Coordinates of C-alpha atoms in Angstrom, one line a residue:
M204 CA -114.0 265.3 -46.8
L205 CA -117.2 264.6 -44.8
D206 CA -118.5 267.3 -42.5
R207 CA -120.0 265.7 -39.5
G208 CA -120.8 269.1 -37.8
R209 CA -123.5 270.4 -40.2
T210 CA -127.1 269.1 -40.5
R211 CA -128.2 269.4 -44.1
G212 CA -131.2 267.1 -44.1
H213 CA -129.5 264.3 -46.1
R214 CA -129.4 260.6 -45.4
E215 CA -127.3 259.5 -42.3
V216 CA -124.9 256.7 -43.3
P217 CA -122.2 254.8 -41.4
Y218 CA -118.6 255.6 -42.2
L219 CA -115.1 254.3 -41.4
R220 CA -112.6 256.4 -39.4
N221 CA -108.9 256.0 -38.7
V222 CA -109.6 254.1 -35.6
N223 CA -111.7 251.5 -37.5
V224 CA -108.8 250.6 -39.7
Q225 CA -106.3 248.3 -37.9
W226 CA -103.4 246.3 -39.4
G227 CA -105.1 243.7 -41.6
R228 CA -108.6 244.1 -40.3
I229 CA -111.4 246.6 -40.1
D230 CA -113.2 247.0 -36.8
L231 CA -117.0 247.6 -37.2
N232 CA -117.8 247.7 -33.5
D233 CA -117.8 251.5 -33.2
L234 CA -119.1 253.0 -36.4
L235 CA -120.3 256.6 -36.4
T236 CA -122.8 258.1 -38.9
M237 CA -122.8 261.2 -41.1
E238 CA -125.0 262.9 -43.6
I239 CA -124.1 262.4 -47.2
A240 CA -126.0 263.9 -50.2
D241 CA -127.4 261.3 -52.7
D242 CA -125.1 262.6 -55.4
E243 CA -122.0 262.0 -53.1
L244 CA -122.8 258.5 -52.1
E245 CA -120.8 256.8 -54.8
R246 CA -117.9 259.2 -54.3
F247 CA -117.5 258.3 -50.6
A248 CA -118.4 254.6 -50.8
V249 CA -116.1 251.7 -50.0
A250 CA -116.3 248.7 -52.2
P251 CA -115.0 245.1 -51.8
G252 CA -111.3 245.1 -52.6
D253 CA -110.7 248.7 -51.6
L254 CA -107.5 249.2 -49.5
L255 CA -108.0 251.7 -46.7
V256 CA -104.9 253.4 -45.5
C257 CA -104.5 255.6 -42.4
E258 CA -103.4 259.1 -43.4
G259 CA -102.5 260.3 -39.8
G260 CA -101.5 258.8 -36.5
E261 CA -99.9 255.4 -37.3
I262 CA -99.4 256.3 -40.9
G263 CA -99.7 253.4 -43.4
R264 CA -101.8 251.2 -41.2
N265 CA -104.2 249.5 -43.6
A266 CA -106.7 246.8 -44.3
I267 CA -108.7 245.6 -47.2
W268 CA -112.5 246.0 -47.2
H269 CA -114.2 242.7 -48.1
G270 CA -117.7 244.2 -48.3
R271 CA -121.1 243.8 -46.7
S272 CA -124.7 244.3 -47.8
E273 CA -125.2 247.7 -46.2
Y274 CA -123.7 250.9 -47.5
L275 CA -120.5 252.2 -45.9
A276 CA -118.5 255.4 -46.4
Y277 CA -115.0 256.5 -45.4
Q278 CA -113.8 259.7 -43.7
K279 CA -111.1 262.2 -44.6
A280 CA -108.5 260.6 -42.2
L281 CA -108.3 257.6 -44.6
H282 CA -107.0 257.1 -48.1
R283 CA -109.1 254.8 -50.2
I284 CA -107.0 252.9 -52.8
R285 CA -108.6 250.9 -55.7
P286 CA -105.8 249.1 -57.4
R287 CA -106.0 248.5 -61.2
A288 CA -106.1 245.0 -62.5
A289 CA -102.3 244.8 -62.6
L290 CA -101.9 245.2 -58.9
E291 CA -103.0 242.7 -56.2
P292 CA -104.4 244.7 -53.2
R293 CA -102.9 242.3 -50.7
Y294 CA -99.5 242.8 -52.3
L295 CA -99.8 246.6 -51.9
S296 CA -101.1 246.1 -48.3
H297 CA -98.0 244.1 -47.3
L298 CA -95.7 246.5 -49.1
L299 CA -97.1 249.5 -47.1
R300 CA -96.6 247.5 -43.9
R301 CA -93.0 247.0 -44.9
Y302 CA -92.6 250.7 -45.6
A303 CA -94.1 251.5 -42.2
D304 CA -91.6 249.2 -40.5
D305 CA -88.5 250.2 -42.4
G306 CA -89.0 254.0 -42.0
T307 CA -89.9 254.7 -45.6
L308 CA -93.3 256.2 -44.6
A309 CA -91.8 258.2 -41.8
S310 CA -89.2 259.7 -44.2
V311 CA -92.0 261.2 -46.4
A312 CA -94.5 262.1 -43.7
T313 CA -95.4 265.7 -42.9
G314 CA -96.2 267.2 -39.5
S315 CA -93.9 267.9 -36.5
T316 CA -96.0 266.4 -33.7
I317 CA -98.5 264.1 -35.4
A318 CA -97.3 262.4 -38.6
H319 CA -99.4 262.7 -41.8
L320 CA -99.1 260.9 -45.1
P321 CA -100.6 263.2 -47.8
Q322 CA -102.1 261.7 -50.9
Q323 CA -99.4 263.1 -53.2
R324 CA -96.6 261.5 -51.1
L325 CA -98.5 258.2 -50.9
R326 CA -98.8 258.3 -54.7
A327 CA -95.0 258.9 -55.1
L328 CA -93.9 255.9 -53.1
P329 CA -91.8 253.4 -55.2
L330 CA -93.8 250.4 -56.2
P331 CA -91.9 247.2 -57.3
L332 CA -94.4 245.6 -59.7
P333 CA -93.7 242.0 -60.7
P334 CA -96.3 240.2 -62.9
L335 CA -99.7 239.6 -61.2
D336 CA -99.1 235.9 -60.8
E337 CA -95.8 236.6 -59.1
Q338 CA -97.5 239.1 -56.8
R339 CA -100.0 236.5 -55.8
R340 CA -97.3 233.9 -55.2
I341 CA -95.4 236.3 -53.0
V342 CA -98.6 237.1 -51.0
A343 CA -99.5 233.4 -50.6
V344 CA -96.0 232.5 -49.3
L345 CA -95.8 235.5 -47.1
E346 CA -99.2 235.0 -45.6
D347 CA -98.5 231.4 -44.9
H348 CA -95.5 232.3 -42.8
L349 CA -97.2 235.3 -41.2
S350 CA -100.2 233.2 -40.2
R351 CA -97.8 231.0 -38.1
L352 CA -96.4 234.1 -36.4
D353 CA -100.0 235.3 -35.8
A354 CA -100.9 232.1 -34.2
A355 CA -97.9 232.2 -31.9
D356 CA -98.6 235.8 -31.0
A357 CA -102.2 235.0 -30.3
Y358 CA -101.0 232.4 -27.8
L359 CA -98.6 234.8 -26.2
V360 CA -100.9 237.9 -25.9
P361 CA -103.1 236.5 -23.0
T362 CA -100.0 235.1 -21.2
H363 CA -99.4 238.3 -19.3
T364 CA -103.0 238.1 -18.0
R365 CA -102.6 234.4 -17.1
I366 CA -99.3 235.2 -15.2
E367 CA -101.0 238.0 -13.3
S368 CA -104.0 235.8 -12.5
M369 CA -101.8 233.1 -11.1
R370 CA -99.8 235.6 -9.1
L371 CA -103.0 237.1 -7.6
S372 CA -104.2 233.7 -6.6
A373 CA -100.9 232.8 -5.0
V374 CA -100.8 236.1 -3.1
Q375 CA -104.3 235.6 -1.9
R376 CA -103.5 232.2 -0.5
L377 CA -100.4 233.6 1.3
L378 CA -102.1 236.7 2.7
T379 CA -105.4 235.2 3.7
A380 CA -104.3 231.9 5.2
T381 CA -106.8 230.6 7.7
G382 CA -106.2 230.7 11.4
H383 CA -105.1 234.4 11.6
R384 CA -107.1 236.8 13.7
E385 CA -108.5 239.9 12.0
T386 CA -107.7 243.4 13.1
V387 CA -109.2 246.8 12.1
L388 CA -106.7 248.7 9.9
D389 CA -107.0 251.8 12.1
D390 CA -105.8 249.8 15.1
L391 CA -102.6 249.0 13.2
L392 CA -101.7 252.6 12.4
D393 CA -99.7 255.1 14.5
V394 CA -100.7 257.9 12.1
S395 CA -103.5 258.4 9.6
I396 CA -103.8 261.9 8.1
G397 CA -104.6 263.6 4.8
G398 CA -101.9 265.1 2.7
V399 CA -101.3 268.8 1.9
W400 CA -100.6 270.6 -1.4
G401 CA -98.9 273.6 0.1
S402 CA -97.8 276.7 -1.7
A403 CA -95.3 277.7 -4.3
P404 CA -91.6 277.2 -3.3
G405 CA -90.4 279.9 -0.9
E406 CA -93.8 281.1 0.2
E407 CA -94.1 279.0 3.3
A408 CA -91.6 278.1 6.1
V409 CA -90.2 274.9 4.5
D410 CA -89.6 273.8 1.0
V411 CA -90.6 270.1 0.5
A412 CA -91.1 267.4 -2.1
V413 CA -94.8 266.5 -2.5
L414 CA -95.6 263.0 -3.6
R415 CA -98.7 262.8 -5.7
V416 CA -100.8 260.1 -7.2
T417 CA -98.7 260.5 -10.3
E418 CA -95.7 259.3 -8.4
L419 CA -97.4 255.9 -7.9
R420 CA -95.8 253.2 -10.1
P421 CA -96.7 249.6 -10.8
G422 CA -96.5 247.4 -7.8
G423 CA -97.0 250.3 -5.4
R424 CA -93.6 251.8 -5.8
L425 CA -93.3 255.5 -5.2
D426 CA -91.0 257.5 -7.5
E427 CA -89.6 260.4 -5.5
S428 CA -87.7 261.8 -8.5
T429 CA -90.8 263.2 -10.2
A430 CA -92.3 264.8 -7.0
A431 CA -93.6 268.4 -7.1
Q432 CA -91.5 271.0 -5.4
R433 CA -93.7 273.1 -3.0
S434 CA -93.5 274.7 0.5
V435 CA -95.5 274.0 3.7
S436 CA -95.7 275.4 7.2
A437 CA -93.6 274.0 10.0
G438 CA -96.7 272.6 11.6
Q439 CA -97.8 270.8 8.4
L440 CA -94.4 269.3 8.0
A441 CA -94.2 268.1 11.6
S442 CA -97.5 266.2 11.3
R443 CA -97.0 264.9 7.8
R444 CA -93.3 264.4 7.3
L445 CA -92.8 261.1 5.4
H446 CA -90.8 258.3 6.9
V447 CA -89.4 255.1 5.4
G448 CA -92.2 252.5 5.7
D449 CA -95.1 254.9 5.4
L450 CA -98.0 253.9 3.3
L451 CA -99.8 256.4 1.0
L452 CA -103.4 255.7 0.0
E453 CA -104.7 257.0 -3.3
K454 CA -108.0 258.4 -2.1
S455 CA -109.0 260.7 -4.9
G456 CA -108.6 260.6 -8.7
G457 CA -109.1 257.7 -11.1
G458 CA -112.0 257.8 -13.5
P459 CA -114.9 255.7 -14.9
K460 CA -112.6 252.8 -15.8
Q461 CA -109.8 253.4 -13.3
P462 CA -110.7 252.5 -9.7
I463 CA -108.7 254.2 -7.0
G464 CA -107.4 252.7 -3.8
R465 CA -103.8 251.9 -4.8
V466 CA -101.3 252.1 -1.9
G467 CA -97.7 253.1 -2.2
I468 CA -94.9 252.4 0.2
V469 CA -92.1 254.9 1.0
E470 CA -88.9 253.0 0.5
A471 CA -86.4 255.8 0.7
I472 CA -86.3 259.5 1.6
T473 CA -83.6 261.8 0.3
Q474 CA -85.3 265.2 1.1
E475 CA -88.0 266.6 3.4
S476 CA -91.3 265.1 1.9
V477 CA -95.0 265.1 2.4
C478 CA -97.9 263.6 0.4
A479 CA -100.4 265.6 -1.6
N480 CA -104.0 266.2 -0.6
F481 CA -105.4 263.5 -2.9
M482 CA -103.5 260.9 -0.7
Q483 CA -103.8 259.7 2.9
L484 CA -100.6 259.1 5.0
M485 CA -100.9 255.9 6.9
R486 CA -98.0 255.0 9.2
P487 CA -98.1 251.3 10.4
D488 CA -97.3 250.4 14.0
A489 CA -94.2 248.3 13.2
R490 CA -94.4 246.5 16.6
R491 CA -97.6 244.8 15.3
V492 CA -97.5 244.8 11.6
A493 CA -94.6 244.8 9.0
P494 CA -95.2 247.8 6.7
R495 CA -94.4 245.7 3.6
F496 CA -97.0 243.0 4.7
L497 CA -99.7 245.7 5.1
H498 CA -98.7 247.2 1.8
L499 CA -99.1 243.9 0.0
Y500 CA -102.4 243.1 1.6
L501 CA -104.0 246.5 0.9
N502 CA -102.9 246.5 -2.7
H503 CA -104.2 242.9 -3.0
L504 CA -107.6 244.2 -1.9
H505 CA -107.5 246.9 -4.6
S506 CA -106.4 244.4 -7.3
R507 CA -109.3 242.1 -6.7
G508 CA -111.8 245.1 -6.6
D509 CA -112.6 245.3 -2.9
T510 CA -112.3 249.1 -2.9
L511 CA -114.9 249.6 -5.6
S512 CA -117.8 249.6 -3.0
M513 CA -116.1 252.4 -1.1
Q514 CA -115.8 254.8 -4.1
K515 CA -118.1 257.7 -4.8
A516 CA -117.9 259.5 -8.1
S517 CA -118.0 263.3 -8.5
T518 CA -117.5 264.8 -12.0
N519 CA -115.7 261.6 -13.1
I520 CA -113.3 261.8 -10.1
R521 CA -113.5 258.9 -7.7
N522 CA -113.2 259.4 -4.0
I523 CA -112.7 257.1 -1.0
K524 CA -113.4 258.3 2.5
A525 CA -110.3 257.6 4.5
S526 CA -112.5 257.2 7.7
E527 CA -114.3 254.4 6.0
Y528 CA -111.2 252.8 4.5
V529 CA -109.4 252.5 7.8
R530 CA -112.2 250.3 9.1
L531 CA -111.1 247.5 6.8
A532 CA -110.4 244.2 8.5
V533 CA -106.8 243.0 8.1
P534 CA -105.7 239.4 8.8
L535 CA -102.8 239.6 11.2
P536 CA -100.4 236.7 11.5
E537 CA -97.4 236.8 13.9
L538 CA -94.6 239.1 12.8
A539 CA -92.4 236.1 11.9
D540 CA -95.1 234.8 9.6
Q541 CA -95.6 238.2 8.1
H542 CA -91.9 238.3 7.1
R543 CA -92.2 234.8 5.7
V544 CA -95.1 235.9 3.5
I545 CA -93.1 239.0 2.4
A546 CA -90.2 236.8 1.4
E547 CA -92.4 234.3 -0.5
V548 CA -94.3 237.1 -2.4
A549 CA -90.9 238.6 -3.3
A550 CA -89.8 235.3 -4.7
L551 CA -93.1 234.9 -6.6
D552 CA -92.7 238.4 -8.1
T553 CA -89.2 237.6 -9.2
E554 CA -90.4 234.5 -11.0
S555 CA -93.5 236.4 -12.5
N556 CA -91.2 239.1 -13.8
R557 CA -88.9 236.5 -15.3
L558 CA -91.9 234.9 -17.1
R559 CA -93.1 238.4 -18.3
E560 CA -89.6 239.1 -19.7
A561 CA -89.5 235.8 -21.5
V562 CA -93.0 236.5 -23.1
G563 CA -91.9 240.0 -24.0
A564 CA -88.7 238.7 -25.6
A565 CA -90.7 236.2 -27.6
R566 CA -93.1 238.8 -28.8
R567 CA -90.3 241.1 -29.8
R568 CA -88.6 238.2 -31.6
G569 CA -91.9 237.6 -33.5
R570 CA -92.1 241.2 -34.5
G571 CA -88.6 241.1 -35.8
L572 CA -89.3 238.0 -37.8
R573 CA -92.4 239.6 -39.3
R574 CA -90.4 242.6 -40.4
A575 CA -87.7 240.3 -41.8
L576 CA -90.3 238.2 -43.7
L577 CA -91.7 241.4 -45.3
T578 CA -88.1 242.4 -46.3
A579 CA -87.5 239.0 -47.8
A580 CA -90.8 239.1 -49.6
F581 CA -90.0 242.3 -51.5
T582 CA -86.4 241.5 -52.2
G583 CA -87.1 238.1 -53.9
R584 CA -85.9 235.9 -51.1
L585 CA -89.1 234.0 -50.2
T586 CA -89.3 230.5 -51.8
G587 CA -92.2 229.0 -49.9
R588 CA -89.9 226.4 -48.3
S589 CA -89.0 226.0 -44.6
S590 CA -85.7 227.6 -45.3
D591 CA -87.5 231.0 -45.6
M592 CA -87.5 231.2 -41.8
D593 CA -83.7 230.7 -41.8
V594 CA -83.5 233.7 -44.1
A595 CA -85.8 235.7 -41.8
E596 CA -83.7 234.7 -38.8
E597 CA -80.5 235.9 -40.6
L598 CA -82.2 239.2 -41.5
T599 CA -83.4 239.6 -37.9
E600 CA -79.9 239.0 -36.5
A601 CA -78.5 241.5 -39.0
A602 CA -80.9 244.2 -37.8
T603 CA -80.1 243.8 -34.1

């Protein structure tokens, strides 16, 4: 156990934490340092071939340390395993991954909220131990198959980003087509007013549902079911009562890596509702602009970063002045063209969602095959031939 909190005048050395140990790799991009006395250096050192296993969090997550010239220690949230000559470290690494997948580790973990894998329970895990040559054969065959799944997954991972990028480009072309006059946002609004938080239920004249930033969902959807229950005065409700088609601007919140400026659209009202004081109620003039068209355009501005220049940070909370925001220029095609754009974006979103679902299904299938290959490896069913994938497919089907 290394104590980072005390200064004892010893040498500062880099060390590995739980977060540095990922499945099959060790991330050295964010190493911290800690004092270790000279007579403890060997005790806490990691050496080439050591298997480092996460004791908490995602228990069993592990990677083999392959060494470097500089000294490196490890911290208490990790187990350091140095297998004897009869045990191949990669064999043990894959076995622990299987135990993590099939629930074996969860069944021996301690802790009611955060799982932990104490050393004594790690030591007590069953270890099928074929001869060393057989372990190495199993590892070689397994890793050959897993490398193919890794390559496929590496191709799929950025696909979501590519789909979103293509969608944004297409939406931009639809929303910013040349030839449309620009109108100041404020001129397109019948109402623009800040929200209100109100008081505890029953303390004011009217009980209402208050939609907060937390009710904003992906795509600008508002989830009324999680709204806070509060009360407001009759005057506050009269000036801020939400209607279908209203737009709610996120004008406060976010953080250093989370820009604000998302816009939600009210699609249904089942009870008296207002928006909270971190939001701005904007009611479009439906005679001039379709609320859905304005919603799409304003969220498009946010997605491409156009609201960043309006934001001011205060104690890590970002703020947009509504009076500045409503001076935004909005391209304004004829209403018929606006509705055509709405329909085309809806069709585009349907296709984008279909592609995302397909990518998600492929990745889930890959994870299932990975688990099946691990099962086959430790039950003597891997041969190194192409038929191994048929076995994995059968095991995957049996598990679903």
